XYZ file of N, CA, C and O in Angstrom:
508
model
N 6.138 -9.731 -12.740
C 6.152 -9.274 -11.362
C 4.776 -8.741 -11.028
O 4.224 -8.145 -11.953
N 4.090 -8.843 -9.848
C 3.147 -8.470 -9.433
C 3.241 -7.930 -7.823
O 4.087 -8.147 -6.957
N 1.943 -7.098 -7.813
C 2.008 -6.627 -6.269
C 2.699 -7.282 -5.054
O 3.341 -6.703 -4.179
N 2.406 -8.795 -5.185
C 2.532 -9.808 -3.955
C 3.775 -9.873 -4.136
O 4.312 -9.751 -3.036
N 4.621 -10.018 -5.041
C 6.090 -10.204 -4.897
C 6.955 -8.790 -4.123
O 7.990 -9.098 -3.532
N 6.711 -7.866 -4.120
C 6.774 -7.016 -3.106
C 6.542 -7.278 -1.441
O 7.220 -6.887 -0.491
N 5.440 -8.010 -1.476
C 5.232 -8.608 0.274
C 6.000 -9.258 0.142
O 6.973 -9.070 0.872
N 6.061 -10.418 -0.849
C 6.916 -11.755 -0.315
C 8.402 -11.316 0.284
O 8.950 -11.738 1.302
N 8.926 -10.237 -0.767
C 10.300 -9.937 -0.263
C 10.509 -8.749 0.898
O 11.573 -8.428 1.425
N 9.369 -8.272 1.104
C 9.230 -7.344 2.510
C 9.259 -8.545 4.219
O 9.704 -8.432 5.361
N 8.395 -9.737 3.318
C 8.167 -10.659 4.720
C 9.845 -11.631 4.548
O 10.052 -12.497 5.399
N 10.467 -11.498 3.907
C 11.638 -12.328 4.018
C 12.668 -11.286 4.114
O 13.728 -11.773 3.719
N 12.823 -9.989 4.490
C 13.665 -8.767 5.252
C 14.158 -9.078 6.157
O 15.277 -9.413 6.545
N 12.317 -8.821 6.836
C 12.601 -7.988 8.535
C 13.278 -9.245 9.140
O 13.379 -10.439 8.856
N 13.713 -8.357 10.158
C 14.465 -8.793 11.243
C 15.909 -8.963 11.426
O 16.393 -9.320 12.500
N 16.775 -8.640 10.102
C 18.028 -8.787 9.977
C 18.625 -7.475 9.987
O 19.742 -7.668 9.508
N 18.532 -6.445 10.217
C 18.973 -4.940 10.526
C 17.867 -3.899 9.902
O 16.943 -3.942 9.089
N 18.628 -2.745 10.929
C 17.367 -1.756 10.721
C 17.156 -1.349 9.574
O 15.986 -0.993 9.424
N 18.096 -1.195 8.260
C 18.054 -0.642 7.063
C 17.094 -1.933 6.407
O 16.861 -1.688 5.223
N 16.598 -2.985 6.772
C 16.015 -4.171 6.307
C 14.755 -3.820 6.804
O 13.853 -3.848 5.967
N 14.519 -3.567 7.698
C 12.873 -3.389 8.322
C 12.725 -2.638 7.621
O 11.952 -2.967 6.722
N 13.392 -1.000 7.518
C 12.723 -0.142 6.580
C 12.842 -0.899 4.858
O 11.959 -0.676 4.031
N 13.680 -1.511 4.638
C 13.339 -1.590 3.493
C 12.050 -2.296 3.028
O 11.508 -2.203 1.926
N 11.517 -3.319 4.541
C 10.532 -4.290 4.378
C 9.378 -3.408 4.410
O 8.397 -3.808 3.784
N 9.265 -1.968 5.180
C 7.980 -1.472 5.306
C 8.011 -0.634 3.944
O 6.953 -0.288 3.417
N 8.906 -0.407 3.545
C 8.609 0.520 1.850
C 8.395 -0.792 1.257
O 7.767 -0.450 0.255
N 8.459 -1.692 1.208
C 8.134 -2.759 0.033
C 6.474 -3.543 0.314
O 5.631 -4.185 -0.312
N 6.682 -3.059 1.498
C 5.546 -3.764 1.947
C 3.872 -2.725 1.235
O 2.781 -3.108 0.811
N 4.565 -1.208 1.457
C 3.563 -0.045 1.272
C 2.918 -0.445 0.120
O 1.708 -0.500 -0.098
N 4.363 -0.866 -0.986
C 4.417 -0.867 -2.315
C 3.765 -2.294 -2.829
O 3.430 -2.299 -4.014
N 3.630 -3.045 -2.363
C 2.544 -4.192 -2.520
C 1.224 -3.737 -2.475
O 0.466 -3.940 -3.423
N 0.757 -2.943 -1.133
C -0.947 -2.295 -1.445
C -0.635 -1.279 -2.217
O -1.651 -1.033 -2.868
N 0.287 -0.482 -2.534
C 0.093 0.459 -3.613
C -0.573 0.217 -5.124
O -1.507 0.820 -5.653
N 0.365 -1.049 -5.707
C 0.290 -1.021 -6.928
C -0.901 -2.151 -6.899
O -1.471 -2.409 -7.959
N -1.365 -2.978 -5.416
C -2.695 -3.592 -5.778
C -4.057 -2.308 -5.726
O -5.170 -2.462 -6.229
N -3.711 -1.425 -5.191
C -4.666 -0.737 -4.842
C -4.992 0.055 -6.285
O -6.121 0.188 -6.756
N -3.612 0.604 -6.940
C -3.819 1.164 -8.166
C -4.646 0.540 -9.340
O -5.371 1.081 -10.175
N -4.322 -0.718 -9.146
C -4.444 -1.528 -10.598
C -6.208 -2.051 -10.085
O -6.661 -2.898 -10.854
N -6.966 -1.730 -9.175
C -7.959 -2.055 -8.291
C -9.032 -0.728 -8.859
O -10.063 -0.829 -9.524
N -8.528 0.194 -8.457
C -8.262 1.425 -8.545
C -8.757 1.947 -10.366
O -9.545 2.817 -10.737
N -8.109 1.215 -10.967
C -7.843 1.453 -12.456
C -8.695 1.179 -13.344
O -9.133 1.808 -14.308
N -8.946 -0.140 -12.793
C -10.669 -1.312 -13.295
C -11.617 -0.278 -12.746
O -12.759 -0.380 -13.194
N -11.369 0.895 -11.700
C -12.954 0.630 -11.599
C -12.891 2.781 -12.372
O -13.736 3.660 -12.201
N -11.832 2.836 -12.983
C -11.889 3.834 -13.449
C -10.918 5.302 -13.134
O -10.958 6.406 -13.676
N -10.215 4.863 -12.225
C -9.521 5.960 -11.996
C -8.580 5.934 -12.603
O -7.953 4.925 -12.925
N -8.255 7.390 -12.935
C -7.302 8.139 -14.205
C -6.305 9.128 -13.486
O -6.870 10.197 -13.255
N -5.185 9.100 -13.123
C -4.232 10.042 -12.692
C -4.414 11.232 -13.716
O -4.542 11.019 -14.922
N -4.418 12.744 -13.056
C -4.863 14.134 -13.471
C -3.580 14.401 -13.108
O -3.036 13.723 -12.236
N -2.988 15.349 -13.691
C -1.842 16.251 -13.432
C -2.389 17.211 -13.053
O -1.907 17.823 -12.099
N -3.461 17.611 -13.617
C -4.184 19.197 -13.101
C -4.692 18.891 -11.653
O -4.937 19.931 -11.042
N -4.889 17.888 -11.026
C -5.254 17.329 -9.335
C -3.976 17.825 -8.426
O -2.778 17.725 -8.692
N -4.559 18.344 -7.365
C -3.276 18.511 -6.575
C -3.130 17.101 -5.725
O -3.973 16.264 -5.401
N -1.684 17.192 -5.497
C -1.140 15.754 -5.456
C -0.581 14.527 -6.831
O -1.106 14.117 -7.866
N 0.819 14.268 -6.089
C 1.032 12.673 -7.218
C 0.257 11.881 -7.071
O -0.651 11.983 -6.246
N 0.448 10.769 -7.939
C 0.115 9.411 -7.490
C -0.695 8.903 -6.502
O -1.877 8.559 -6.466
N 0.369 8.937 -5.563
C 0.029 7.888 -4.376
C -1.341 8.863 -3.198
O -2.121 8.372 -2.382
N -1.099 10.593 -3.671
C -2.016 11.395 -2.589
C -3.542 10.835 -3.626
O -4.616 10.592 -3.074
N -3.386 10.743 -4.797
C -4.931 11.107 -5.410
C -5.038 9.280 -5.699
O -6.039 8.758 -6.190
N -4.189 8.755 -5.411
C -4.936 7.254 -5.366
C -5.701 7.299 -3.834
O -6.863 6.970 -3.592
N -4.720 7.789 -2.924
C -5.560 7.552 -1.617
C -6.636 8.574 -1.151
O -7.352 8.421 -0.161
N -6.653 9.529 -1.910
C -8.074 10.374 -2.222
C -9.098 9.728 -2.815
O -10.152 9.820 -2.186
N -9.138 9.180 -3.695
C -9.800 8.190 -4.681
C -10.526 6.971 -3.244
O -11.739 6.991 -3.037
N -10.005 6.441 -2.777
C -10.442 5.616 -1.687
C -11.123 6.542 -0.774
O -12.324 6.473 -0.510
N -10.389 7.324 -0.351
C -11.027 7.702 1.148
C -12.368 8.497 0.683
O -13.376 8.457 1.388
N -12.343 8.960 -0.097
C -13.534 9.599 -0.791
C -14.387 8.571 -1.795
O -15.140 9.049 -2.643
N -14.247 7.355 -1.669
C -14.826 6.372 -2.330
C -16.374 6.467 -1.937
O -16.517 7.221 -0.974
N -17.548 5.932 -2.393
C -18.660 5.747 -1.997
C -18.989 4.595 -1.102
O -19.751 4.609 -0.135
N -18.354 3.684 -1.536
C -18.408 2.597 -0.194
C -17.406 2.351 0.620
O -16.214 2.220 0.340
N -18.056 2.280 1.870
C -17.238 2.234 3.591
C -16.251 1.351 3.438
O -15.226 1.692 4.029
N -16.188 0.421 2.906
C -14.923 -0.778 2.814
C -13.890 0.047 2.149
O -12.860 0.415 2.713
N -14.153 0.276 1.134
C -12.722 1.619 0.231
C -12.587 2.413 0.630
O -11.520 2.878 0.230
N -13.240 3.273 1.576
C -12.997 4.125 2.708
C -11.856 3.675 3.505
O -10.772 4.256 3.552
N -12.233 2.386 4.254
C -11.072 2.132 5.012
C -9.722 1.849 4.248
O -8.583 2.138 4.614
N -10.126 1.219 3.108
C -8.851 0.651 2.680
C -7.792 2.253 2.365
O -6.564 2.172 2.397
N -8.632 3.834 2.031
C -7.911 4.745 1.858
C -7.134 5.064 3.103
O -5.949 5.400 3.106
N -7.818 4.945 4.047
C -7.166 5.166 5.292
C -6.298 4.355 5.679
O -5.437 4.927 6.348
N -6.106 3.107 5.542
C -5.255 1.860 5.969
C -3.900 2.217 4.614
O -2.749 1.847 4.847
N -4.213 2.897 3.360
C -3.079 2.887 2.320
C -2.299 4.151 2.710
O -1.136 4.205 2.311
N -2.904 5.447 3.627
C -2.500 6.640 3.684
C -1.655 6.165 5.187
O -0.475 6.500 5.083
N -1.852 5.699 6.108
C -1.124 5.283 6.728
C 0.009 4.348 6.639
O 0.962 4.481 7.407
N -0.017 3.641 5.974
C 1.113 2.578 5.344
C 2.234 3.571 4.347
O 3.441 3.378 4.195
N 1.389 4.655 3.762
C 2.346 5.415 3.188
C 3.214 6.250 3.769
O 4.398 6.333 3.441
N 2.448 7.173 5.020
C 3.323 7.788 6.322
C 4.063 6.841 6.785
O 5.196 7.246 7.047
N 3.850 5.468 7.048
C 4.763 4.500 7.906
C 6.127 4.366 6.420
O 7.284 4.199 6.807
N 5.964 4.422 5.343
C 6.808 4.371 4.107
C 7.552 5.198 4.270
O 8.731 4.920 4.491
N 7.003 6.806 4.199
C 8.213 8.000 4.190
C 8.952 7.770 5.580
O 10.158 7.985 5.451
N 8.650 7.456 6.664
C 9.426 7.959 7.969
C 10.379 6.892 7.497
O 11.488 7.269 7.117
N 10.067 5.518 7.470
C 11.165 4.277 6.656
C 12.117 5.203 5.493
O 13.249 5.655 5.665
N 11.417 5.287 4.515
C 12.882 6.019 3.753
C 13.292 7.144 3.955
O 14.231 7.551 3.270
N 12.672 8.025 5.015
C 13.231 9.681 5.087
C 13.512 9.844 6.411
O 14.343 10.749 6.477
N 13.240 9.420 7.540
C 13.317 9.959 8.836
C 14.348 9.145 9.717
O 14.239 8.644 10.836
N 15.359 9.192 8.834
C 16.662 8.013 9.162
C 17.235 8.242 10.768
O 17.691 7.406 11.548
N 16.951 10.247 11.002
C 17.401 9.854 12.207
C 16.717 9.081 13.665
O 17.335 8.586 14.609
N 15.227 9.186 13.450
C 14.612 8.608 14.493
C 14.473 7.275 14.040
O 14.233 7.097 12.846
N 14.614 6.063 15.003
C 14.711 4.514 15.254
C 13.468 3.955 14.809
O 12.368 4.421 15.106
N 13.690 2.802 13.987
C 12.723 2.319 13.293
C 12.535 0.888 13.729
O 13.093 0.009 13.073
N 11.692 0.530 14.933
C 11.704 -0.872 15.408
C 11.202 -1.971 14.573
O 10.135 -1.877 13.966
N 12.085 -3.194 14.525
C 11.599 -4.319 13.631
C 9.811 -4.347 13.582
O 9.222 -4.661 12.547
N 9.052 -3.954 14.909
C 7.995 -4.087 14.842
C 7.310 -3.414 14.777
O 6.216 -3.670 15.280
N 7.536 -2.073 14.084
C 6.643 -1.581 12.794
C 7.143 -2.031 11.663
O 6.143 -2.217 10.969
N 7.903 -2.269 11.156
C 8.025 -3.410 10.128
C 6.782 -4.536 9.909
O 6.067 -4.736 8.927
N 6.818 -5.119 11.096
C 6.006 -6.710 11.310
C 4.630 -6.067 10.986
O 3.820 -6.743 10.352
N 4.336 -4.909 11.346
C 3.009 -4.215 11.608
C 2.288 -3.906 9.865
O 1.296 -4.146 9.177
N 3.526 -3.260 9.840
C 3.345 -2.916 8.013
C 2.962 -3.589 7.386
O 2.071 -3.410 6.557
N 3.763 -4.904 7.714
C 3.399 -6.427 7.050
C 1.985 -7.143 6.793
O 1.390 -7.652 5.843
N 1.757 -6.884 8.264
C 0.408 -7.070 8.289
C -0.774 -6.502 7.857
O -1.752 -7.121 7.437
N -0.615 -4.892 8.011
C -1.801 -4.493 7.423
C -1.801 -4.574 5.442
O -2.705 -4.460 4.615
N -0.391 -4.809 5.335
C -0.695 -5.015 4.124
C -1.400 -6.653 3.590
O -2.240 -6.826 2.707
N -0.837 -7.532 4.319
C -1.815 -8.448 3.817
C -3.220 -8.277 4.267
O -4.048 -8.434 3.370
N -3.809 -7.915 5.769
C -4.709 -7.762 5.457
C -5.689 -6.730 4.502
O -6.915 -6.709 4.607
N -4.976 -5.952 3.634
C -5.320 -5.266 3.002
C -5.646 -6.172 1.094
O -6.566 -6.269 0.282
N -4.623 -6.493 1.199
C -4.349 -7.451 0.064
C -5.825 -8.038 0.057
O -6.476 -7.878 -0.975
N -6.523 -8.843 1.352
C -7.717 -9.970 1.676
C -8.542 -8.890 1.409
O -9.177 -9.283 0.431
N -8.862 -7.962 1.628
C -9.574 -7.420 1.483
C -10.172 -6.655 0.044
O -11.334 -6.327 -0.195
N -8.685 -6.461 -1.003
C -9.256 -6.298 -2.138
C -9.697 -7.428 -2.495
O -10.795 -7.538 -3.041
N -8.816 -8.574 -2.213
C -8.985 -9.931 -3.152
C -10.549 -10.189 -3.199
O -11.194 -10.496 -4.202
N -11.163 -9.950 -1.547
C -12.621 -10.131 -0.993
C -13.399 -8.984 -2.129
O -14.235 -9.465 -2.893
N -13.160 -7.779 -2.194
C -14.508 -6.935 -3.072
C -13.867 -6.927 -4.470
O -14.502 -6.212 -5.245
N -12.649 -7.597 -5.083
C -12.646 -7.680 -6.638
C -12.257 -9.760 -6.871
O -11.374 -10.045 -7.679
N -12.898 -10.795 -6.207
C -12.555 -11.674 -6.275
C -11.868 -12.116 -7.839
O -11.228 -13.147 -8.042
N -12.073 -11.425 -8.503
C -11.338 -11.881 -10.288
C -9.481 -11.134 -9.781
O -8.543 -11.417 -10.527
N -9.294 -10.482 -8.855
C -7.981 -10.025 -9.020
C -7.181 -11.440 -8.022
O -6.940 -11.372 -6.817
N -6.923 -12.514 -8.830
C -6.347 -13.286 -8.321
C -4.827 -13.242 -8.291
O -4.100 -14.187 -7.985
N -4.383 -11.834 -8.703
C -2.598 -12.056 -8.778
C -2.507 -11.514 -7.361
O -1.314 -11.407 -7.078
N -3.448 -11.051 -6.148
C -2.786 -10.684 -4.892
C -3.078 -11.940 -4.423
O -3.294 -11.914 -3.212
N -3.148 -12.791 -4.809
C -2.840 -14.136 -3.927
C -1.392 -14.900 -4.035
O -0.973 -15.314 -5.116
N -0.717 -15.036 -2.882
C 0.476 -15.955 -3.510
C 0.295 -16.945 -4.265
O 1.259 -17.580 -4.692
């Protein structure tokens, strides 16, 4: 299993009920997550327990505080996909339109192009 199999089954969800969109935008998060980690990993980053924040806050610290402007954005484009994640699995009572779903979708592939573009050897985010 790899990152992309997460999109694939986020882009074959949406549109069939609302518990499906959200499930497509948490799966979708979780495609740039674990490309971003394993991206992330090559170029040296080490999860700290002594760091405030899990995972997913000090991976997207790691970006947004990156030295180059492209991993900059990509921290900002992963920290937003992650807010669009929690309101999907936690904020059940406010309405979750198919098209933030579609939206999710998208920035995750274009996110995907964009590692594929500055680590061209990570060929498993390609379908």
């Amino acid at each position: 299993m790899n990152a992309r199999d997460f999109l694939d089954y986020a882009q074959k969800q949406t549109g069939q009920s609302e518990a499906a969109d959200r499930s497509a935008a948490s799966r979708a998060y979780y495609a740039v997550y674990h490309a971003c980690l394993d991206d992330a990993m090559a170029q040296g980053f080490d999860f700290s327990p002594f760091l405030h924040g899990g995972y997913h806050s000090q991976l997207i610290r790691f970006y947004t505080e990156h030295e180059n402007r492209q991993y900059r954005a990509i921290g900002k484009t992963l920290k937003q996909m992650r807010d669009c994640r929690v309101m999907a699995d936690y904020a059940l009572e406010a309405p979750f339109p198919v098209a933030r779903a579609h939206n999710q979708i998208r920035q995750a592939v274009a996110l995907l192009g964009t590692l594929e573009k500055l680590a061209p050897d990570k060929q498993r985010f390609r379908k």
